[in-house]
Amino acid sequence: MPAPGPPPRAPGAQSIVTRHLDGSVEVVTDLDGDGVADIVQVDLNGDGVLDVTYVDSDHDGRLDTVLRDPGMVGTGGGGQRRA
């Protein structure tokens, strides 16, 4: 008789990439195979450059750190990066 519940997860990192109609892209990554996101990365305008990254830095299952592209602050997602 099969055990109740979902099937076991494959070990290792897994990512889901979502491409939205507005051109934005979201990548959700589970690094340790527990079914909980460890990193969420967002490209707001579809230019291939990550604009916002959320990280679970202490591995407690909650995204607790935000990394942003400084070139995008206050631009509504349409700003340009400057060298």
Backbone as ProteinMPNN parsed JSONL, in Angstrom:
{"seq_chain_A": "MPAPGPPPRAPGAQSIVTRHLDGSVEVVTDLDGDGVADIVQVDLNGDGVLDVTYVDSDHDGRLDTVLRDPGMVGTGGGGQRRA", "coords_chain_A": {"N_chain_A": [[0.848, -1.166, 0.0], [0.658, 2.199, -0.917], [2.384, 4.958, 0.613], [0.771, 7.693, 2.31], [0.528, 11.102, 1.129], [2.657, 13.494, -0.621], [4.805, 12.496, -3.395], [8.277, 11.528, -2.895], [10.817, 14.067, -3.072], [13.221, 14.893, -5.588], [16.701, 14.793, -4.868], [18.86, 17.643, -4.356], [19.365, 20.843, -6.048], [16.601, 22.669, -7.378], [14.896, 24.557, -9.835], [12.355, 26.907, -10.764], [11.263, 28.614, -13.516], [9.522, 31.469, -14.409], [7.983, 33.161, -16.95], [6.53, 36.166, -17.517], [3.69, 37.86, -19.055], [4.197, 40.586, -19.289], [6.862, 40.725, -19.817], [8.584, 40.453, -17.696], [10.625, 38.308, -15.623], [10.742, 35.584, -13.403], [12.633, 33.69, -11.163], [12.605, 30.949, -9.147], [14.342, 29.244, -6.712], [15.1, 26.233, -5.108], [17.476, 25.216, -3.118], [18.191, 23.058, -1.461], [16.377, 20.988, -1.781], [14.093, 20.799, -0.149], [11.604, 21.727, -0.783], [11.038, 24.359, -0.289], [11.509, 27.737, -1.149], [14.775, 28.989, -1.544], [16.095, 30.981, -2.838], [14.857, 33.748, -4.616], [14.667, 35.27, -7.657], [14.269, 38.204, -9.612], [13.68, 39.634, -12.725], [12.674, 42.559, -13.628], [12.077, 43.974, -16.009], [12.649, 42.358, -18.157], [15.16, 42.462, -19.393], [17.228, 40.74, -19.05], [18.861, 41.196, -16.914], [19.146, 40.748, -13.489], [16.992, 42.324, -11.248], [15.966, 42.355, -8.64], [16.731, 40.34, -5.861], [15.796, 37.88, -3.619], [16.765, 36.296, -0.636], [17.155, 33.44, 1.451], [19.023, 33.719, 3.916], [19.775, 32.539, 6.333], [18.824, 29.987, 6.308], [16.305, 29.273, 7.412], [13.908, 28.872, 6.228], [12.596, 31.172, 5.512], [12.53, 33.984, 3.399], [14.858, 36.417, 3.871], [16.618, 38.41, 3.162], [17.216, 41.107, 0.968], [18.439, 41.873, -2.175], [19.239, 44.427, -4.365], [19.339, 45.883, -7.656], [21.117, 48.738, -7.94], [20.8, 50.547, -10.038], [18.168, 50.425, -10.715], [16.569, 51.547, -8.787], [13.896, 53.595, -7.94], [13.09, 53.904, -10.553], [10.925, 52.652, -11.559], [11.334, 50.238, -12.745], [12.222, 50.577, -15.298], [14.65, 51.732, -15.659], [18.066, 52.552, -16.624], [21.164, 50.879, -16.319], [24.165, 52.27, -15.139], [27.613, 52.602, -15.781]], "CA_chain_A": [[0.0, 0.0, 0.0], [1.503, 3.402, -0.976], [2.339, 5.876, 1.756], [0.033, 8.921, 2.005], [1.321, 12.318, 0.97], [3.282, 13.704, -1.933], [5.966, 11.634, -3.658], [9.542, 12.12, -2.445], [11.444, 15.024, -3.985], [14.567, 14.57, -6.053], [17.706, 15.55, -4.116], [19.588, 18.684, -5.08], [18.716, 22.116, -6.376], [15.55, 22.702, -8.391], [14.46, 25.928, -10.125], [11.18, 27.133, -11.593], [11.374, 29.895, -14.216], [8.231, 31.956, -14.883], [8.064, 34.314, -17.851], [5.231, 36.834, -17.478], [3.293, 38.538, -20.287], [4.781, 41.933, -19.338], [8.288, 40.6, -20.106], [9.355, 40.17, -16.489], [10.978, 36.901, -15.422], [10.959, 35.239, -12.002], [13.276, 32.389, -10.981], [12.521, 30.493, -7.762], [15.274, 28.125, -6.578], [15.181, 25.464, -3.869], [18.838, 24.674, -3.17], [18.4, 21.845, -0.679], [15.376, 19.974, -2.076], [13.062, 20.673, 0.877], [10.34, 22.25, -1.285], [10.898, 25.755, 0.124], [12.421, 28.599, -1.913], [15.953, 29.544, -0.881], [16.429, 32.192, -3.593], [13.893, 34.195, -5.618], [15.307, 36.313, -8.458], [13.289, 38.834, -10.487], [14.085, 40.578, -13.771], [11.422, 43.306, -13.751], [11.78, 44.484, -17.348], [12.98, 41.379, -19.182], [16.401, 42.778, -20.102], [18.229, 39.725, -18.752], [19.613, 41.597, -15.726], [18.337, 40.593, -12.285], [16.757, 43.597, -10.581], [15.755, 42.103, -7.216], [16.968, 38.966, -5.43], [15.439, 37.595, -2.231], [17.584, 35.159, -0.207], [17.024, 32.898, 2.803], [20.445, 33.689, 4.275], [20.062, 31.719, 7.512], [18.253, 28.657, 6.051], [15.19, 28.984, 8.306], [12.697, 28.724, 5.435], [12.007, 32.481, 5.221], [13.382, 34.9, 2.639], [15.121, 37.471, 4.843], [17.58, 39.378, 2.637], [16.861, 41.63, -0.349], [19.537, 42.47, -2.929], [18.637, 45.162, -5.474], [20.196, 46.553, -8.626], [20.996, 50.164, -7.63], [20.388, 51.29, -11.223], [16.725, 50.323, -10.903], [15.864, 52.209, -7.689], [13.15, 54.794, -8.297], [12.884, 54.029, -11.998], [9.749, 51.906, -11.975], [11.74, 49.041, -13.473], [12.631, 50.86, -16.662], [15.886, 52.512, -15.674], [19.256, 51.974, -17.234], [22.332, 50.759, -15.446], [25.288, 53.101, -15.587], [28.91, 52.086, -15.323]], "C_chain_A": [[0.903, 1.241, 0.0], [1.316, 4.286, 0.253], [1.549, 7.126, 1.375], [0.98, 10.11, 1.859], [1.958, 12.398, -0.397], [4.46, 12.753, -2.144], [7.245, 12.305, -3.181], [10.135, 13.032, -3.515], [12.834, 14.532, -4.383], [15.575, 15.386, -5.249], [18.359, 16.614, -4.993], [18.732, 19.879, -5.425], [17.705, 21.949, -7.505], [15.145, 24.154, -8.591], [13.204, 25.905, -10.977], [11.332, 28.518, -12.191], [9.994, 30.257, -14.746], [8.461, 33.195, -15.722], [6.668, 34.918, -17.95], [4.962, 37.581, -18.782], [3.889, 39.933, -20.413], [6.281, 41.911, -19.619], [9.137, 40.299, -18.886], [9.557, 38.66, -16.342], [11.249, 36.693, -13.938], [11.556, 33.838, -11.937], [13.244, 32.063, -9.491], [13.381, 29.244, -7.653], [15.225, 27.546, -5.172], [16.528, 24.756, -3.907], [18.99, 23.318, -2.499], [17.314, 20.787, -0.85], [14.292, 19.798, -1.039], [11.705, 21.221, 0.443], [10.068, 23.689, -0.914], [11.939, 26.582, -0.628], [13.562, 29.099, -1.035], [16.384, 30.842, -1.544], [15.284, 32.477, -4.561], [14.533, 35.376, -6.338], [14.292, 36.854, -9.455], [13.986, 39.793, -11.449], [12.808, 41.334, -14.123], [11.068, 43.708, -15.174], [12.225, 43.557, -18.476], [14.252, 41.649, -19.96], [17.515, 41.767, -19.838], [19.094, 40.04, -17.547], [18.695, 41.466, -14.518], [18.224, 41.93, -11.566], [16.597, 43.435, -9.073], [16.009, 40.625, -6.949], [16.619, 38.864, -3.955], [16.159, 36.312, -1.835], [17.202, 34.744, 1.211], [18.446, 32.685, 3.312], [20.768, 32.793, 5.467], [19.38, 30.346, 7.455], [17.146, 28.271, 7.029], [13.864, 28.843, 7.558], [11.999, 30.025, 5.109], [13.008, 33.334, 4.461], [13.599, 36.138, 3.494], [16.077, 38.554, 4.352], [17.146, 39.796, 1.239], [18.093, 42.276, -0.961], [18.914, 43.147, -4.136], [19.701, 45.712, -6.392], [20.053, 48.047, -8.378], [20.559, 51.003, -8.825], [18.891, 51.285, -11.443], [15.942, 51.083, -9.84], [15.196, 53.481, -8.182], [12.858, 54.949, -9.769], [11.626, 53.325, -12.46], [10.088, 50.692, -12.812], [12.251, 49.326, -14.867], [13.936, 51.612, -16.767], [17.032, 51.798, -16.347], [20.357, 51.909, -16.199], [23.435, 51.616, -16.018], [26.57, 52.574, -14.992], [29.615, 53.095, -14.452]], "O_chain_A": [[1.815, 1.335, 0.821], [0.237, 4.348, 0.843], [1.64, 7.581, 0.235], [2.086, 10.113, 2.4], [1.82, 11.496, -1.223], [5.043, 12.262, -1.178], [7.293, 13.53, -3.072], [9.971, 12.793, -4.711], [13.519, 13.852, -3.618], [15.329, 16.56, -4.974], [18.4, 16.49, -6.217], [17.536, 19.92, -5.135], [17.922, 21.194, -8.453], [15.058, 24.909, -7.623], [13.008, 25.012, -11.801], [11.51, 29.493, -11.462], [9.363, 29.464, -15.445], [9.063, 34.165, -15.261], [5.734, 34.262, -18.41], [5.89, 37.899, -19.525], [4.073, 40.422, -21.528], [6.913, 42.967, -19.657], [10.302, 39.926, -19.026], [8.782, 37.853, -16.856], [11.902, 37.515, -13.295], [11.055, 32.911, -12.572], [13.787, 32.805, -8.672], [13.187, 28.288, -8.403], [15.298, 28.271, -4.18], [16.7, 23.793, -4.654], [19.822, 22.511, -2.914], [17.324, 19.783, -0.138], [13.622, 18.765, -1.024], [10.75, 21.183, 1.219], [8.984, 24.203, -1.189], [13.1, 26.187, -0.735], [13.34, 29.573, 0.079], [16.971, 31.709, -0.895], [14.797, 31.574, -5.242], [14.899, 36.367, -5.707], [13.546, 36.093, -10.071], [14.773, 40.647, -11.04], [11.954, 40.809, -14.837], [9.888, 43.779, -15.519], [12.179, 43.947, -19.642], [14.423, 41.133, -21.065], [18.625, 41.922, -20.348], [19.967, 39.251, -17.187], [17.589, 42.007, -14.517], [19.23, 42.59, -11.305], [17.047, 44.289, -8.309], [15.564, 39.763, -7.706], [17.085, 39.66, -3.139], [16.169, 35.345, -2.597], [16.955, 35.592, 2.068], [19.009, 31.601, 3.159], [21.901, 32.334, 5.607], [19.364, 29.623, 8.452], [17.039, 27.114, 7.435], [12.812, 28.708, 8.184], [10.929, 30.016, 4.5], [14.183, 33.405, 4.822], [12.641, 36.841, 3.815], [16.318, 39.525, 5.068], [16.757, 38.961, 0.424], [18.723, 43.13, -0.338], [18.141, 42.522, -4.863], [20.826, 45.978, -5.97], [18.968, 48.59, -8.584], [19.994, 52.08, -8.635], [18.383, 52.049, -12.263], [14.732, 51.247, -9.993], [15.847, 54.344, -8.772], [12.42, 56.015, -10.202], [11.285, 53.39, -13.642], [9.227, 50.165, -13.516], [12.677, 48.403, -15.561], [14.298, 52.082, -17.846], [16.975, 50.596, -16.606], [20.467, 52.767, -15.323], [23.621, 51.681, -17.233], [26.607, 52.152, -13.836], [30.72, 52.834, -13.976]]}, "name": "protein", "num_of_chains": 1, "seq": "MPAPGPPPRAPGAQSIVTRHLDGSVEVVTDLDGDGVADIVQVDLNGDGVLDVTYVDSDHDGRLDTVLRDPGMVGTGGGGQRRA"}
